[in-house]
PDB file of C-alpha atoms and ligand atoms in Angstrom:
ATOM      1  CA  MET A  82     -86.814  45.594 -15.031  1.00 75.00           C
ATOM      2  CA  ARG A  83     -89.019  48.314 -13.672  1.00 79.00           C
ATOM      3  CA  HIS A  84     -91.176  48.353 -10.566  1.00 85.00           C
ATOM      4  CA  PRO A  85     -94.518  50.114 -11.127  1.00 83.00           C
ATOM      5  CA  THR A  86     -94.606  53.170  -8.884  1.00 86.00           C
ATOM      6  CA  THR A  87     -95.798  56.745  -8.929  1.00 83.00           C
ATOM      7  CA  ARG A  88     -92.758  57.884  -6.930  1.00 90.00           C
ATOM      8  CA  LYS A  89     -89.724  59.346  -8.673  1.00 95.00           C
ATOM      9  CA  VAL A  90     -87.326  56.643  -7.496  1.00 97.00           C
ATOM     10  CA  VAL A  91     -84.470  54.720  -9.112  1.00 97.00           C
ATOM     11  CA  ALA A  92     -82.601  51.694  -7.749  1.00 98.00           C
ATOM     12  CA  PHE A  93     -78.892  51.474  -8.575  1.00 98.00           C
ATOM     13  CA  THR A  94     -77.475  47.955  -8.198  1.00 98.00           C
ATOM     14  CA  PHE A  95     -73.849  46.811  -8.248  1.00 98.00           C
ATOM     15  CA  ASP A  96     -72.892  43.201  -8.960  1.00 98.00           C
ATOM     16  CA  ASP A  97     -69.836  41.028  -8.266  1.00 98.00           C
ATOM     17  CA  GLY A  98     -68.287  42.902  -5.330  1.00 98.00           C
ATOM     18  CA  PRO A  99     -67.398  43.729  -2.723  1.00 98.00           C
ATOM     19  CA  ASN A 100     -64.168  45.219  -4.016  1.00 98.00           C
ATOM     20  CA  PRO A 101     -61.800  47.067  -1.650  1.00 97.00           C
ATOM     21  CA  ILE A 102     -60.953  49.707  -4.290  1.00 97.00           C
ATOM     22  CA  TYR A 103     -64.153  50.434  -6.185  1.00 98.00           C
ATOM     23  CA  THR A 104     -66.904  49.743  -3.670  1.00 98.00           C
ATOM     24  CA  PRO A 105     -65.727  52.502  -1.277  1.00 98.00           C
ATOM     25  CA  GLN A 106     -65.602  54.982  -4.189  1.00 98.00           C
ATOM     26  CA  LEU A 107     -69.239  54.204  -4.936  1.00 98.00           C
ATOM     27  CA  LEU A 108     -70.134  54.547  -1.258  1.00 98.00           C
ATOM     28  CA  ASP A 109     -68.627  58.053  -1.290  1.00 98.00           C
ATOM     29  CA  ILE A 110     -70.746  59.037  -4.295  1.00 98.00           C
ATOM     30  CA  PHE A 111     -73.946  57.818  -2.665  1.00 98.00           C
ATOM     31  CA  ARG A 112     -73.100  59.404   0.686  1.00 98.00           C
ATOM     32  CA  GLU A 113     -72.620  62.804  -0.940  1.00 98.00           C
ATOM     33  CA  ALA A 114     -75.896  62.409  -2.838  1.00 98.00           C
ATOM     34  CA  ASN A 115     -77.790  61.168   0.206  1.00 97.00           C
ATOM     35  CA  GLY A 116     -78.777  58.138  -1.845  1.00 98.00           C
ATOM     36  CA  LYS A 117     -78.960  54.407  -1.276  1.00 98.00           C
ATOM     37  CA  ALA A 118     -78.056  51.445  -3.494  1.00 98.00           C
ATOM     38  CA  THR A 119     -78.034  47.652  -3.518  1.00 98.00           C
ATOM     39  CA  PHE A 120     -74.959  45.457  -3.862  1.00 98.00           C
ATOM     40  CA  TYR A 121     -75.324  41.920  -5.265  1.00 98.00           C
ATOM     41  CA  MET A 122     -72.233  40.430  -3.694  1.00 98.00           C
ATOM     42  CA  ILE A 123     -70.472  37.157  -4.419  1.00 98.00           C
ATOM     43  CA  GLY A 124     -69.963  35.083  -1.266  1.00 98.00           C
ATOM     44  CA  GLU A 125     -66.298  34.309  -1.879  1.00 97.00           C
ATOM     45  CA  GLN A 126     -65.619  38.006  -2.541  1.00 98.00           C
ATOM     46  CA  ILE A 127     -67.167  38.852   0.827  1.00 98.00           C
ATOM     47  CA  GLU A 128     -64.736  36.406   2.427  1.00 98.00           C
ATOM     48  CA  ARG A 129     -61.868  38.363   0.825  1.00 97.00           C
ATOM     49  CA  SER A 130     -63.189  41.822   1.773  1.00 98.00           C
ATOM     50  CA  PRO A 131     -65.490  41.477   4.788  1.00 98.00           C
ATOM     51  CA  ASP A 132     -64.808  45.025   5.995  1.00 98.00           C
ATOM     52  CA  THR A 133     -66.007  46.427   2.680  1.00 98.00           C
ATOM     53  CA  ALA A 134     -69.185  44.366   2.935  1.00 98.00           C
ATOM     54  CA  ARG A 135     -69.797  45.670   6.448  1.00 98.00           C
ATOM     55  CA  ALA A 136     -69.197  49.278   5.339  1.00 98.00           C
ATOM     56  CA  VAL A 137     -71.885  48.884   2.656  1.00 98.00           C
ATOM     57  CA  LEU A 138     -74.444  47.842   5.227  1.00 97.00           C
ATOM     58  CA  GLU A 139     -73.353  50.350   7.868  1.00 97.00           C
ATOM     59  CA  GLN A 140     -73.949  53.159   5.412  1.00 98.00           C
ATOM     60  CA  GLY A 141     -77.551  52.112   4.934  1.00 98.00           C
ATOM     61  CA  HIS A 142     -77.276  50.222   1.676  1.00 98.00           C
ATOM     62  CA  GLU A 143     -78.630  46.772   0.935  1.00 98.00           C
ATOM     63  CA  ILE A 144     -76.768  43.543   0.160  1.00 98.00           C
ATOM     64  CA  GLY A 145     -78.375  40.977  -2.130  1.00 98.00           C
ATOM     65  CA  ASN A 146     -77.498  37.348  -2.882  1.00 98.00           C
ATOM     66  CA  HIS A 147     -75.516  36.766  -6.112  1.00 98.00           C
ATOM     67  CA  THR A 148     -74.353  33.187  -5.257  1.00 98.00           C
ATOM     68  CA  TYR A 149     -71.123  32.009  -3.661  1.00 98.00           C
ATOM     69  CA  THR A 150     -68.860  31.453  -6.722  1.00 98.00           C
ATOM     70  CA  HIS A 151     -70.843  33.149  -9.540  1.00 98.00           C
ATOM     71  CA  PRO A 152     -71.809  30.063 -11.614  1.00 98.00           C
ATOM     72  CA  ASP A 153     -74.505  29.818 -14.271  1.00 98.00           C
ATOM     73  CA  VAL A 154     -77.140  28.356 -11.921  1.00 98.00           C
ATOM     74  CA  THR A 155     -79.066  26.742 -14.797  1.00 98.00           C
ATOM     75  CA  LYS A 156     -76.083  24.445 -15.382  1.00 98.00           C
ATOM     76  CA  LEU A 157     -75.998  23.138 -11.797  1.00 98.00           C
ATOM     77  CA  ASP A 158     -77.986  20.302 -10.271  1.00 96.00           C
ATOM     78  CA  GLU A 159     -80.481  21.172  -7.585  1.00 96.00           C
ATOM     79  CA  GLU A 160     -78.200  20.418  -4.672  1.00 97.00           C
ATOM     80  CA  ALA A 161     -75.296  22.472  -6.034  1.00 98.00           C
ATOM     81  CA  ARG A 162     -77.626  25.352  -6.840  1.00 98.00           C
ATOM     82  CA  ARG A 163     -79.111  25.340  -3.350  1.00 98.00           C
ATOM     83  CA  SER A 164     -75.616  25.226  -1.862  1.00 98.00           C
ATOM     84  CA  GLU A 165     -74.518  28.274  -3.912  1.00 98.00           C
ATOM     85  CA  LEU A 166     -77.404  30.325  -2.545  1.00 98.00           C
ATOM     86  CA  LEU A 167     -77.196  29.016   1.000  1.00 98.00           C
ATOM     87  CA  ARG A 168     -73.446  29.542   1.405  1.00 98.00           C
ATOM     88  CA  SER A 169     -73.763  33.102   0.205  1.00 98.00           C
ATOM     89  CA  GLU A 170     -76.772  33.794   2.426  1.00 98.00           C
ATOM     90  CA  ARG A 171     -74.876  32.496   5.466  1.00 98.00           C
ATOM     91  CA  ILE A 172     -71.744  34.518   4.716  1.00 98.00           C
ATOM     92  CA  ILE A 173     -73.761  37.708   4.300  1.00 98.00           C
ATOM     93  CA  LEU A 174     -75.580  37.035   7.563  1.00 98.00           C
ATOM     94  CA  GLU A 175     -72.410  36.116   9.478  1.00 98.00           C
ATOM     95  CA  THR A 176     -70.447  39.079   8.099  1.00 98.00           C
ATOM     96  CA  THR A 177     -73.046  41.822   8.383  1.00 97.00           C
ATOM     97  CA  GLY A 178     -75.741  40.472  10.721  1.00 97.00           C
ATOM     98  CA  VAL A 179     -78.396  40.919   8.045  1.00 97.00           C
ATOM     99  CA  LYS A 180     -79.925  38.297   5.776  1.00 97.00           C
ATOM    100  CA  PRO A 181     -80.170  39.146   2.061  1.00 98.00           C
ATOM    101  CA  ALA A 182     -83.737  39.684   0.842  1.00 97.00           C
ATOM    102  CA  THR A 183     -83.402  39.388  -2.944  1.00 98.00           C
ATOM    103  CA  PHE A 184     -81.444  37.475  -5.599  1.00 98.00           C
ATOM    104  CA  ARG A 185     -79.814  38.342  -8.887  1.00 98.00           C
ATOM    105  CA  PRO A 186     -78.765  35.397 -11.085  1.00 98.00           C
ATOM    106  CA  PRO A 187     -75.198  35.547 -12.440  1.00 97.00           C
ATOM    107  CA  TYR A 188     -75.263  36.275 -16.213  1.00 96.00           C
ATOM    108  CA  PHE A 189     -79.063  36.668 -15.812  1.00 95.00           C
ATOM    109  CA  ALA A 190     -79.133  32.910 -16.488  1.00 96.00           C
ATOM    110  CA  PHE A 191     -82.401  31.615 -15.101  1.00 96.00           C
ATOM    111  CA  ASP A 192     -84.951  28.883 -15.769  1.00 97.00           C
ATOM    112  CA  GLU A 193     -87.836  27.031 -14.099  1.00 97.00           C
ATOM    113  CA  GLN A 194     -85.579  24.789 -12.022  1.00 97.00           C
ATOM    114  CA  ALA A 195     -83.599  27.767 -10.779  1.00 97.00           C
ATOM    115  CA  ALA A 196     -86.847  29.565  -9.969  1.00 97.00           C
ATOM    116  CA  ALA A 197     -87.925  26.625  -7.805  1.00 97.00           C
ATOM    117  CA  THR A 198     -84.680  26.723  -5.821  1.00 97.00           C
ATOM    118  CA  VAL A 199     -84.775  30.488  -5.387  1.00 97.00           C
ATOM    119  CA  ALA A 200     -88.406  30.266  -4.217  1.00 97.00           C
ATOM    120  CA  GLU A 201     -87.254  28.099  -1.277  1.00 97.00           C
ATOM    121  CA  PHE A 202     -85.270  31.083  -0.054  1.00 97.00           C
ATOM    122  CA  GLY A 203     -88.161  33.490  -0.548  1.00 97.00           C
ATOM    123  CA  TYR A 204     -86.093  35.793  -2.729  1.00 97.00           C
ATOM    124  CA  PRO A 205     -87.634  37.975  -5.429  1.00 97.00           C
ATOM    125  CA  VAL A 206     -85.430  37.742  -8.569  1.00 97.00           C
ATOM    126  CA  ILE A 207     -84.146  41.159  -9.590  1.00 97.00           C
ATOM    127  CA  GLY A 208     -83.410  42.142 -13.197  1.00 95.00           C
ATOM    128  CA  ALA A 209     -82.373  45.503 -14.642  1.00 96.00           C
ATOM    129  CA  VAL A 210     -83.164  47.650 -17.690  1.00 95.00           C
ATOM    130  CA  ASN A 211     -79.807  49.102 -18.727  1.00 96.00           C
ATOM    131  CA  GLY A 212     -78.002  45.902 -19.739  1.00 93.00           C
ATOM    132  CA  ALA A 213     -77.056  47.607 -23.027  1.00 94.00           C
ATOM    133  CA  ALA A 214     -74.755  49.911 -21.057  1.00 96.00           C
ATOM    134  CA  ARG A 215     -72.392  46.874 -20.661  1.00 96.00           C
ATOM    135  CA  ASP A 216     -70.312  48.657 -18.032  1.00 96.00           C
ATOM    136  CA  TRP A 217     -68.351  45.430 -17.383  1.00 94.00           C
ATOM    137  CA  GLU A 218     -66.864  45.612 -20.894  1.00 94.00           C
ATOM    138  CA  MET A 219     -65.498  49.130 -20.324  1.00 95.00           C
ATOM    139  CA  PRO A 220     -67.251  50.646 -23.381  1.00 97.00           C
ATOM    140  CA  GLY A 221     -66.424  54.220 -22.286  1.00 98.00           C
ATOM    141  CA  VAL A 222     -67.962  56.491 -19.665  1.00 98.00           C
ATOM    142  CA  ASP A 223     -70.098  58.351 -22.227  1.00 98.00           C
ATOM    143  CA  HIS A 224     -71.569  55.118 -23.572  1.00 98.00           C
ATOM    144  CA  ILE A 225     -72.465  53.906 -20.084  1.00 98.00           C
ATOM    145  CA  VAL A 226     -74.039  57.241 -19.141  1.00 98.00           C
ATOM    146  CA  GLU A 227     -75.976  57.790 -22.371  1.00 98.00           C
ATOM    147  CA  THR A 228     -77.283  54.223 -22.687  1.00 97.00           C
ATOM    148  CA  THR A 229     -78.378  54.196 -19.053  1.00 98.00           C
ATOM    149  CA  ARG A 230     -79.979  57.637 -19.177  1.00 97.00           C
ATOM    150  CA  GLU A 231     -82.355  56.490 -21.940  1.00 96.00           C
ATOM    151  CA  THR A 232     -83.774  53.750 -19.706  1.00 96.00           C
ATOM    152  CA  VAL A 233     -84.570  55.840 -16.633  1.00 97.00           C
ATOM    153  CA  GLU A 234     -88.131  56.460 -15.507  1.00 95.00           C
ATOM    154  CA  PRO A 235     -89.814  56.127 -12.087  1.00 94.00           C
ATOM    155  CA  GLY A 236     -89.198  52.634 -10.698  1.00 95.00           C
ATOM    156  CA  THR A 237     -86.231  51.774 -12.921  1.00 96.00           C
ATOM    157  CA  ILE A 238     -83.621  49.243 -11.748  1.00 97.00           C
ATOM    158  CA  LEU A 239     -80.093  49.857 -13.058  1.00 98.00           C
ATOM    159  CA  ILE A 240     -77.203  47.385 -13.136  1.00 98.00           C
ATOM    160  CA  PHE A 241     -73.486  48.168 -12.825  1.00 98.00           C
ATOM    161  CA  HIS A 242     -70.482  46.228 -11.532  1.00 98.00           C
ATOM    162  CA  ASP A 243     -68.075  46.966  -8.697  1.00 97.00           C
ATOM    163  CA  GLY A 244     -66.118  43.701  -8.932  1.00 94.00           C
ATOM    164  CA  PHE A 245     -63.621  42.030 -11.314  1.00 88.00           C
ATOM    165  CA  GLY A 246     -61.102  44.124 -13.224  1.00 91.00           C
ATOM    166  CA  ASP A 247     -60.848  47.854 -13.729  1.00 95.00           C
ATOM    167  CA  ARG A 248     -64.166  49.457 -12.771  1.00 97.00           C
ATOM    168  CA  SER A 249     -63.031  53.072 -13.020  1.00 97.00           C
ATOM    169  CA  GLN A 250     -65.358  53.768 -15.971  1.00 98.00           C
ATOM    170  CA  THR A 251     -68.279  52.474 -13.950  1.00 98.00           C
ATOM    171  CA  VAL A 252     -67.406  54.715 -11.006  1.00 98.00           C
ATOM    172  CA  GLU A 253     -67.143  57.797 -13.214  1.00 98.00           C
ATOM    173  CA  ALA A 254     -70.369  57.007 -15.098  1.00 98.00           C
ATOM    174  CA  VAL A 255     -72.244  56.440 -11.843  1.00 98.00           C
ATOM    175  CA  ARG A 256     -70.872  59.709 -10.458  1.00 98.00           C
ATOM    176  CA  GLN A 257     -72.367  61.550 -13.457  1.00 98.00           C
ATOM    177  CA  LEU A 258     -75.679  59.663 -13.417  1.00 98.00           C
ATOM    178  CA  VAL A 259     -76.174  60.165  -9.683  1.00 98.00           C
ATOM    179  CA  ARG A 260     -75.547  63.884 -10.036  1.00 98.00           C
ATOM    180  CA  GLU A 261     -77.891  64.108 -13.020  1.00 98.00           C
ATOM    181  CA  LEU A 262     -80.746  62.064 -11.591  1.00 98.00           C
ATOM    182  CA  THR A 263     -80.731  63.676  -8.147  1.00 98.00           C
ATOM    183  CA  SER A 264     -80.786  67.122  -9.763  1.00 97.00           C
ATOM    184  CA  GLU A 265     -83.858  65.953 -11.709  1.00 97.00           C
ATOM    185  CA  GLY A 266     -85.513  65.113  -8.403  1.00 97.00           C
ATOM    186  CA  TYR A 267     -84.998  61.357  -8.385  1.00 97.00           C
ATOM    187  CA  GLU A 268     -84.599  59.618  -5.052  1.00 97.00           C
ATOM    188  CA  LEU A 269     -82.012  56.804  -5.047  1.00 98.00           C
ATOM    189  CA  VAL A 270     -83.409  53.849  -3.131  1.00 98.00           C
ATOM    190  CA  THR A 271     -82.525  50.251  -2.290  1.00 98.00           C
ATOM    191  CA  ILE A 272     -84.259  47.346  -4.021  1.00 98.00           C
ATOM    192  CA  SER A 273     -86.296  46.515  -0.930  1.00 96.00           C
ATOM    193  CA  GLU A 274     -87.415  50.144  -0.637  1.00 96.00           C
ATOM    194  CA  LEU A 275     -88.339  50.102  -4.306  1.00 96.00           C
ATOM    195  CA  LEU A 276     -90.346  46.882  -3.993  1.00 94.00           C
ATOM    196  CA  GLN A 277     -92.241  48.395  -1.061  1.00 90.00           C
ATOM    197  CA  SER A 278     -92.994  51.668  -2.818  1.00 83.00           C
ATOM    198  CA  ASP A 279     -96.583  52.068  -3.914  1.00 69.00           C
ATOM    199  CA  GLN A 280     -97.883  50.380  -7.039  1.00 58.00           C
ATOM    200  CA  VAL A 281     -99.562  52.391  -9.760  1.00 47.00           C
TER     201      VAL A 281
HETATM  202 ZN1  LIG B 204     -72.429  38.898 -11.601  1.00 79.32          ZN
END
């Protein structure tokens, strides 16, 4: 997914956190680069690591809704689906004081019924273009970097993961990509900043 813009901006997104080990490592990378990112957090993970969630927001990043327990929302009935989004929205608000503004469906599983539920919350649904990088499968730092690099142009949205299992390859790949893209003049922005940046 790419947002049409004339500005040289890229939005890094991180799903499935917060994680007390890997999320802070990513925050360090973005602080050094003067960049911002968006974290699609799982509600029950926020309950386990509320301080990490607060640190993300305090450092100027954005938190998006990624449901409460990470189900395939197309397999839920309407009430269960609404509850997954609402519980997560409330936990984000109670933990950080800020309401999430966008949604990313777990597994990118999405259909018309899910769209109707998400519309009630007013969330834009956020995809990504570098799914082939498969960082969650630990395919190697070089694979993640090279596959992602090919997808980058102004307005690109990138997906990585800071939750579940060993995410050290992700951290290292992101460190390299952030260094590379900022040296090319890219500004690293949050999803909401990207959506507000001018259309072509
Ligand atoms: Zn996820």
